[in-house]
Amino acid sequence: VRGKAGMVLTPRAAGLVAPLRAGLVSLGRALAGPVTFTPATANRRFALATMDLFDVVVVPTLLTRVRRDAPAVDLAVVAAAGRPLDEQLETGELDVAVRPHVDQVRPAGAPPAEPGLVRRTLARDGMVCFVRAGHPALAGRRRAGAAALSLDVYAGLAHVLVSPTGEGRGLVDQLLERRGRRRRVALRIPQFTSALAIVAHSDLVLTAPSALARIATAEVVAVPPPLRLPGHTIDLVWHERFSKDPGHAWLRELVVETARVTIPAG
């Protein structure tokens, strides 16, 4: 039907998009040949939706293993944006997705209400604070045997918050409020890697997963946070329609193995 910006799908047509795409993916794979997968000779492309921290910490090692074991297999790493992720996983446009969640927000054993999606834990990590090596807040405190950052000093600093949308508050803000304190978020930025680079050349403090320390330069130091922060879990997610696909299963196992050796236990 005609819309303000041109022709648009009717509600009925929009509702058919996901099931038709899923059906076409299944048909294409059924016609492509036998359901076997030999990494050394396979010629296939896999699409993964990930976050930037996972990209820089895990993907380089993952790619090395893929090139070694399956030289004709290609990877496409994309941002989890656009159409709903569960729809893209169901249709096969995405093979797997990597999703983090704060442990206390989603209790263990309580999966989200996303019918058809399967989850597997890749790693668990904790949170630390990142500041530049010569940050004034650290001056003399380690020599005196004190904590690197007191709660009052931490709350009084200017912070950088990783926010994909550039809006909203972080969990740290909620925890500080419970203690009668507030912080100033001087910068919101969508990626952890960009935030880390900015911290190296400013007096901002970043509270982020400890895995980020793997790519931190000598200009940045990681110190314990002055308040107790919950850990977080990183999940590998896919649609149950592809659970028995041999190539898909190979990719999942490779991602799991690689994450376990590249992401430190939190």
C-alpha atoms as a printed R data frame, in Angstrom:
    type eleno elety resid chain resno      x       y      z
1   ATOM     1    CA   VAL     A     1  0.000   0.000  0.000
2   ATOM     2    CA   ARG     A     2  1.071   3.625 -0.458
3   ATOM     3    CA   GLY     A     3  2.774   5.283  2.523
4   ATOM     4    CA   LYS     A     4  4.371   8.632  3.269
5   ATOM     5    CA   ALA     A     5  7.794   7.479  2.033
6   ATOM     6    CA   GLY     A     6  6.548   5.289 -0.823
7   ATOM     7    CA   MET     A     7  5.121   1.783 -0.939
8   ATOM     8    CA   VAL     A     8  5.048  -0.149  2.367
9   ATOM     9    CA   LEU     A     9  4.091  -3.690  3.321
10  ATOM    10    CA   THR     A    10  0.622  -4.400  4.621
11  ATOM    11    CA   PRO     A    11  0.453  -5.928  8.140
12  ATOM    12    CA   ARG     A    12 -0.306  -9.290  6.532
13  ATOM    13    CA   ALA     A    13  2.751  -9.070  4.258
14  ATOM    14    CA   ALA     A    14  4.977  -7.934  7.118
15  ATOM    15    CA   GLY     A    15  3.878 -10.953  9.138
16  ATOM    16    CA   LEU     A    16  4.905 -13.270  6.273
17  ATOM    17    CA   VAL     A    17  8.466 -11.957  5.996
18  ATOM    18    CA   ALA     A    18 10.079 -14.059  8.731
19  ATOM    19    CA   PRO     A    19  8.377 -17.409  7.965
20  ATOM    20    CA   LEU     A    20  8.974 -17.037  4.217
21  ATOM    21    CA   ARG     A    21 12.649 -16.197  4.722
22  ATOM    22    CA   ALA     A    22 13.025 -19.138  7.083
23  ATOM    23    CA   GLY     A    23 11.364 -21.445  4.565
24  ATOM    24    CA   LEU     A    24 13.587 -20.269  1.727
25  ATOM    25    CA   VAL     A    25 16.736 -20.762  3.823
26  ATOM    26    CA   SER     A    26 15.637 -24.311  4.677
27  ATOM    27    CA   LEU     A    27 14.810 -25.056  1.049
28  ATOM    28    CA   GLY     A    28 18.145 -23.671 -0.148
29  ATOM    29    CA   ARG     A    29 20.106 -25.786  2.304
30  ATOM    30    CA   ALA     A    30 18.091 -28.877  1.460
31  ATOM    31    CA   LEU     A    31 18.854 -28.465 -2.252
32  ATOM    32    CA   ALA     A    32 22.499 -27.574 -1.687
33  ATOM    33    CA   GLY     A    33 23.592 -31.136 -1.038
34  ATOM    34    CA   PRO     A    34 24.010 -33.734  1.718
35  ATOM    35    CA   VAL     A    35 23.884 -32.536  5.330
36  ATOM    36    CA   THR     A    36 27.536 -33.231  6.068
37  ATOM    37    CA   PHE     A    37 30.303 -30.846  6.983
38  ATOM    38    CA   THR     A    38 34.018 -31.491  6.662
39  ATOM    39    CA   PRO     A    39 35.895 -28.396  7.836
40  ATOM    40    CA   ALA     A    40 38.999 -29.024  5.743
41  ATOM    41    CA   THR     A    41 37.017 -29.028  2.475
42  ATOM    42    CA   ALA     A    42 33.896 -27.012  3.373
43  ATOM    43    CA   ASN     A    43 33.068 -23.892  1.402
44  ATOM    44    CA   ARG     A    44 30.614 -21.912  3.500
45  ATOM    45    CA   ARG     A    45 29.959 -18.489  5.007
46  ATOM    46    CA   PHE     A    46 28.779 -17.931  8.575
47  ATOM    47    CA   ALA     A    47 27.306 -14.685  9.931
48  ATOM    48    CA   LEU     A    48 27.773 -13.716 13.586
49  ATOM    49    CA   ALA     A    49 26.200 -10.779 15.410
50  ATOM    50    CA   THR     A    50 28.562  -9.653 18.152
51  ATOM    51    CA   MET     A    51 29.634  -6.694 20.295
52  ATOM    52    CA   ASP     A    52 32.844  -4.758 19.794
53  ATOM    53    CA   LEU     A    53 34.509  -6.108 22.949
54  ATOM    54    CA   PHE     A    54 33.981  -9.669 21.709
55  ATOM    55    CA   ASP     A    55 35.303  -8.675 18.287
56  ATOM    56    CA   VAL     A    56 38.662  -7.462 19.550
57  ATOM    57    CA   VAL     A    57 39.176 -10.063 22.286
58  ATOM    58    CA   VAL     A    58 37.842 -13.270 20.715
59  ATOM    59    CA   VAL     A    59 37.447 -12.878 16.944
60  ATOM    60    CA   PRO     A    60 41.189 -12.700 16.058
61  ATOM    61    CA   THR     A    61 41.838 -16.081 17.701
62  ATOM    62    CA   LEU     A    62 38.591 -17.457 16.249
63  ATOM    63    CA   LEU     A    63 39.625 -16.405 12.753
64  ATOM    64    CA   THR     A    64 43.064 -18.018 13.189
65  ATOM    65    CA   ARG     A    65 41.418 -21.321 14.086
66  ATOM    66    CA   VAL     A    66 38.964 -21.098 11.208
67  ATOM    67    CA   ARG     A    67 41.769 -20.418  8.717
68  ATOM    68    CA   ARG     A    68 43.732 -23.357 10.107
69  ATOM    69    CA   ASP     A    69 40.920 -25.922 10.220
70  ATOM    70    CA   ALA     A    70 38.581 -24.697  7.469
71  ATOM    71    CA   PRO     A    71 40.521 -22.526  5.002
72  ATOM    72    CA   ALA     A    72 37.564 -22.075  2.611
73  ATOM    73    CA   VAL     A    73 35.109 -21.013  5.325
74  ATOM    74    CA   ASP     A    74 34.404 -17.278  5.584
75  ATOM    75    CA   LEU     A    75 33.057 -15.280  8.530
76  ATOM    76    CA   ALA     A    76 30.898 -12.162  8.496
77  ATOM    77    CA   VAL     A    77 30.829 -10.304 11.809
78  ATOM    78    CA   VAL     A    78 27.974  -7.813 12.002
79  ATOM    79    CA   ALA     A    79 26.514  -5.502 14.622
80  ATOM    80    CA   ALA     A    80 23.305  -6.666 16.306
81  ATOM    81    CA   ALA     A    81 21.141  -3.918 14.852
82  ATOM    82    CA   GLY     A    82 18.275  -3.446 12.427
83  ATOM    83    CA   ARG     A    83 15.513  -6.048 12.402
84  ATOM    84    CA   PRO     A    84 14.824  -8.080 15.553
85  ATOM    85    CA   LEU     A    85 17.688 -10.437 16.321
86  ATOM    86    CA   ASP     A    86 15.440 -13.436 16.946
87  ATOM    87    CA   GLU     A    87 13.909 -13.004 13.496
88  ATOM    88    CA   GLN     A    88 17.318 -12.914 11.804
89  ATOM    89    CA   LEU     A    89 18.393 -16.035 13.701
90  ATOM    90    CA   GLU     A    90 15.200 -17.854 12.741
91  ATOM    91    CA   THR     A    91 15.550 -17.064  9.054
92  ATOM    92    CA   GLY     A    92 19.221 -18.038  8.968
93  ATOM    93    CA   GLU     A    93 20.436 -14.585  7.955
94  ATOM    94    CA   LEU     A    94 22.451 -14.761 11.162
95  ATOM    95    CA   ASP     A    95 23.899 -18.059 12.295
96  ATOM    96    CA   VAL     A    96 24.708 -17.096 15.878
97  ATOM    97    CA   ALA     A    97 24.676 -14.040 18.109
98  ATOM    98    CA   VAL     A    98 26.733 -13.123 21.173
99  ATOM    99    CA   ARG     A    99 24.721 -11.494 23.951
100 ATOM   100    CA   PRO     A   100 25.863 -10.267 27.366
101 ATOM   101    CA   HIS     A   101 23.575  -9.877 30.370
102 ATOM   102    CA   VAL     A   102 24.116  -8.749 33.942
103 ATOM   103    CA   ASP     A   103 23.761 -11.727 36.259
104 ATOM   104    CA   GLN     A   104 21.508 -10.129 38.854
105 ATOM   105    CA   VAL     A   105 19.190  -8.709 36.210
106 ATOM   106    CA   ARG     A   106 18.463 -12.117 34.741
107 ATOM   107    CA   PRO     A   107 18.706 -14.748 37.472
108 ATOM   108    CA   ALA     A   108 20.423 -18.024 36.686
109 ATOM   109    CA   GLY     A   109 18.057 -20.590 35.229
110 ATOM   110    CA   ALA     A   110 15.584 -17.972 34.042
111 ATOM   111    CA   PRO     A   111 15.997 -17.688 30.251
112 ATOM   112    CA   PRO     A   112 14.257 -14.800 28.477
113 ATOM   113    CA   ALA     A   113 10.906 -15.378 26.816
114 ATOM   114    CA   GLU     A   114 12.239 -15.892 23.289
115 ATOM   115    CA   PRO     A   115 10.626 -19.022 21.848
116 ATOM   116    CA   GLY     A   116 12.869 -21.049 19.587
117 ATOM   117    CA   LEU     A   117 16.171 -19.553 20.733
118 ATOM   118    CA   VAL     A   118 18.859 -21.693 22.363
119 ATOM   119    CA   ARG     A   119 21.538 -20.277 24.663
120 ATOM   120    CA   ARG     A   120 24.925 -21.533 25.765
121 ATOM   121    CA   THR     A   121 27.232 -19.761 28.196
122 ATOM   122    CA   LEU     A   122 30.527 -18.669 26.676
123 ATOM   123    CA   ALA     A   123 32.096 -16.983 29.696
124 ATOM   124    CA   ARG     A   124 31.488 -15.082 32.895
125 ATOM   125    CA   ASP     A   125 33.359 -11.925 33.687
126 ATOM   126    CA   GLY     A   126 33.609  -9.265 36.375
127 ATOM   127    CA   MET     A   127 33.841  -5.474 36.284
128 ATOM   128    CA   VAL     A   128 36.839  -3.221 36.904
129 ATOM   129    CA   CYS     A   129 37.603   0.482 36.582
130 ATOM   130    CA   PHE     A   130 39.921   1.759 33.871
131 ATOM   131    CA   VAL     A   131 41.812   5.046 34.282
132 ATOM   132    CA   ARG     A   132 44.923   6.485 32.688
133 ATOM   133    CA   ALA     A   133 48.170   5.513 34.384
134 ATOM   134    CA   GLY     A   134 48.884   9.033 35.612
135 ATOM   135    CA   HIS     A   135 45.382   9.824 36.809
136 ATOM   136    CA   PRO     A   136 45.399  12.324 39.722
137 ATOM   137    CA   ALA     A   137 42.960  10.161 41.690
138 ATOM   138    CA   LEU     A   138 45.607   7.439 41.973
139 ATOM   139    CA   ALA     A   139 48.407   9.700 43.214
140 ATOM   140    CA   GLY     A   140 49.937   8.340 46.408
141 ATOM   141    CA   ARG     A   141 47.098   5.986 47.242
142 ATOM   142    CA   ARG     A   142 48.855   2.747 46.323
143 ATOM   143    CA   ARG     A   143 52.007   3.787 48.161
144 ATOM   144    CA   ALA     A   144 49.943   4.408 51.256
145 ATOM   145    CA   GLY     A   145 48.350   0.979 50.973
146 ATOM   146    CA   ALA     A   146 44.887   2.470 50.484
147 ATOM   147    CA   ALA     A   147 42.309   1.293 47.992
148 ATOM   148    CA   ALA     A   148 43.010   2.595 44.490
149 ATOM   149    CA   LEU     A   149 39.716   4.512 44.441
150 ATOM   150    CA   SER     A   150 37.512   5.327 47.406
151 ATOM   151    CA   LEU     A   151 33.768   5.486 46.866
152 ATOM   152    CA   ASP     A   152 33.726   9.256 47.380
153 ATOM   153    CA   VAL     A   153 36.559   9.811 44.905
154 ATOM   154    CA   TYR     A   154 34.964   7.440 42.394
155 ATOM   155    CA   ALA     A   155 31.583   9.170 42.594
156 ATOM   156    CA   GLY     A   156 33.240  12.558 42.215
157 ATOM   157    CA   LEU     A   157 35.064  11.696 38.989
158 ATOM   158    CA   ALA     A   158 33.779  12.281 35.466
159 ATOM   159    CA   HIS     A   159 32.758   8.982 33.867
160 ATOM   160    CA   VAL     A   160 32.405   7.526 30.392
161 ATOM   161    CA   LEU     A   161 29.429   5.212 29.896
162 ATOM   162    CA   VAL     A   162 29.186   2.702 27.066
163 ATOM   163    CA   SER     A   163 25.674   3.106 25.690
164 ATOM   164    CA   PRO     A   164 24.759   1.876 22.177
165 ATOM   165    CA   THR     A   165 21.892   4.373 21.987
166 ATOM   166    CA   GLY     A   166 23.597   7.280 23.734
167 ATOM   167    CA   GLU     A   167 20.785   7.387 26.264
168 ATOM   168    CA   GLY     A   168 19.829   5.920 29.621
169 ATOM   169    CA   ARG     A   169 21.670   5.170 32.838
170 ATOM   170    CA   GLY     A   170 24.022   2.383 33.749
171 ATOM   171    CA   LEU     A   171 23.799  -0.145 36.548
172 ATOM   172    CA   VAL     A   172 26.517   1.795 38.380
173 ATOM   173    CA   ASP     A   173 24.164   4.782 38.626
174 ATOM   174    CA   GLN     A   174 21.513   2.657 40.320
175 ATOM   175    CA   LEU     A   175 24.003   1.191 42.809
176 ATOM   176    CA   LEU     A   176 25.431   4.603 43.653
177 ATOM   177    CA   GLU     A   177 21.950   5.993 44.308
178 ATOM   178    CA   ARG     A   178 21.337   3.236 46.836
179 ATOM   179    CA   ARG     A   179 24.305   4.626 48.734
180 ATOM   180    CA   GLY     A   180 23.116   8.200 48.441
181 ATOM   181    CA   ARG     A   181 25.613   9.187 45.767
182 ATOM   182    CA   ARG     A   182 25.523  10.210 42.143
183 ATOM   183    CA   ARG     A   183 28.107  10.406 39.406
184 ATOM   184    CA   ARG     A   184 28.537  12.629 36.395
185 ATOM   185    CA   VAL     A   185 28.516  10.817 33.051
186 ATOM   186    CA   ALA     A   186 30.535  13.244 30.960
187 ATOM   187    CA   LEU     A   187 30.558  11.057 27.854
188 ATOM   188    CA   ARG     A   188 28.306   8.385 26.392
189 ATOM   189    CA   ILE     A   189 29.797   6.338 23.568
190 ATOM   190    CA   PRO     A   190 28.587   3.160 21.817
191 ATOM   191    CA   GLN     A   191 31.755   1.039 21.940
192 ATOM   192    CA   PHE     A   192 34.068  -0.240 24.667
193 ATOM   193    CA   THR     A   193 37.159   0.024 22.477
194 ATOM   194    CA   SER     A   194 36.536   3.703 21.761
195 ATOM   195    CA   ALA     A   195 35.854   4.371 25.447
196 ATOM   196    CA   LEU     A   196 39.151   2.727 26.426
197 ATOM   197    CA   ALA     A   197 41.103   4.832 23.930
198 ATOM   198    CA   ILE     A   198 39.515   8.018 25.298
199 ATOM   199    CA   VAL     A   199 40.277   7.056 28.906
200 ATOM   200    CA   ALA     A   200 43.973   6.723 27.978
201 ATOM   201    CA   HIS     A   201 44.083  10.424 27.107
202 ATOM   202    CA   SER     A   202 41.706  11.968 29.638
203 ATOM   203    CA   ASP     A   203 40.767  11.954 33.317
204 ATOM   204    CA   LEU     A   204 37.553  10.031 32.666
205 ATOM   205    CA   VAL     A   205 36.979   6.702 34.389
206 ATOM   206    CA   LEU     A   206 35.423   3.711 32.649
207 ATOM   207    CA   THR     A   207 33.735   0.874 34.527
208 ATOM   208    CA   ALA     A   208 33.737  -2.111 32.184
209 ATOM   209    CA   PRO     A   209 34.278  -5.884 31.875
210 ATOM   210    CA   SER     A   210 37.727  -7.007 32.980
211 ATOM   211    CA   ALA     A   211 38.231  -8.727 29.599
212 ATOM   212    CA   LEU     A   212 38.889  -5.268 28.194
213 ATOM   213    CA   ALA     A   213 42.238  -5.323 29.992
214 ATOM   214    CA   ARG     A   214 43.491  -7.773 27.362
215 ATOM   215    CA   ILE     A   215 43.664  -4.962 24.817
216 ATOM   216    CA   ALA     A   216 44.551  -2.086 27.150
217 ATOM   217    CA   THR     A   217 47.858  -0.332 26.541
218 ATOM   218    CA   ALA     A   218 50.380   0.629 29.207
219 ATOM   219    CA   GLU     A   219 48.725   4.055 29.289
220 ATOM   220    CA   VAL     A   220 45.686   2.557 31.050
221 ATOM   221    CA   VAL     A   221 45.487   0.710 34.356
222 ATOM   222    CA   ALA     A   222 42.687  -1.437 35.735
223 ATOM   223    CA   VAL     A   223 41.757  -1.013 39.394
224 ATOM   224    CA   PRO     A   224 39.041  -2.644 41.509
225 ATOM   225    CA   PRO     A   225 35.752  -0.736 41.749
226 ATOM   226    CA   PRO     A   226 34.977   0.764 45.165
227 ATOM   227    CA   LEU     A   227 31.529  -0.808 45.268
228 ATOM   228    CA   ARG     A   228 30.354  -4.330 44.754
229 ATOM   229    CA   LEU     A   229 29.259  -4.841 41.159
230 ATOM   230    CA   PRO     A   230 27.489  -7.935 39.804
231 ATOM   231    CA   GLY     A   231 29.241 -10.091 37.264
232 ATOM   232    CA   HIS     A   232 27.894 -10.651 33.804
233 ATOM   233    CA   THR     A   233 27.482 -13.629 31.532
234 ATOM   234    CA   ILE     A   234 28.187 -13.800 27.817
235 ATOM   235    CA   ASP     A   235 25.875 -16.153 25.924
236 ATOM   236    CA   LEU     A   236 26.013 -17.688 22.480
237 ATOM   237    CA   VAL     A   237 22.498 -17.663 20.997
238 ATOM   238    CA   TRP     A   238 21.065 -19.443 17.960
239 ATOM   239    CA   HIS     A   239 17.735 -20.734 16.679
240 ATOM   240    CA   GLU     A   240 16.772 -24.312 17.423
241 ATOM   241    CA   ARG     A   241 16.058 -24.893 13.728
242 ATOM   242    CA   PHE     A   242 19.807 -25.085 13.119
243 ATOM   243    CA   SER     A   243 20.866 -27.057 16.195
244 ATOM   244    CA   LYS     A   244 21.420 -30.264 14.195
245 ATOM   245    CA   ASP     A   245 23.112 -28.620 11.213
246 ATOM   246    CA   PRO     A   246 26.658 -30.137 11.220
247 ATOM   247    CA   GLY     A   247 28.352 -26.964 10.006
248 ATOM   248    CA   HIS     A   248 26.434 -24.844 12.461
249 ATOM   249    CA   ALA     A   249 27.362 -27.196 15.317
250 ATOM   250    CA   TRP     A   250 31.038 -26.998 14.299
251 ATOM   251    CA   LEU     A   251 30.949 -23.206 14.375
252 ATOM   252    CA   ARG     A   252 29.264 -23.130 17.787
253 ATOM   253    CA   GLU     A   253 31.821 -25.462 19.347
254 ATOM   254    CA   LEU     A   254 34.671 -23.429 17.890
255 ATOM   255    CA   VAL     A   255 33.236 -20.184 19.283
256 ATOM   256    CA   VAL     A   256 32.753 -21.786 22.719
257 ATOM   257    CA   GLU     A   257 36.303 -23.178 22.825
258 ATOM   258    CA   THR     A   258 37.839 -19.911 21.661
259 ATOM   259    CA   ALA     A   259 35.895 -17.780 24.134
260 ATOM   260    CA   ARG     A   260 36.941 -19.966 27.033
261 ATOM   261    CA   VAL     A   261 40.636 -19.425 26.335
262 ATOM   262    CA   THR     A   262 40.448 -15.731 25.461
263 ATOM   263    CA   ILE     A   263 38.010 -14.287 28.013
264 ATOM   264    CA   PRO     A   264 39.375 -14.362 31.564
265 ATOM   265    CA   ALA     A   265 37.205 -15.821 34.281
266 ATOM   266    CA   GLY     A   266 35.554 -13.040 36.253
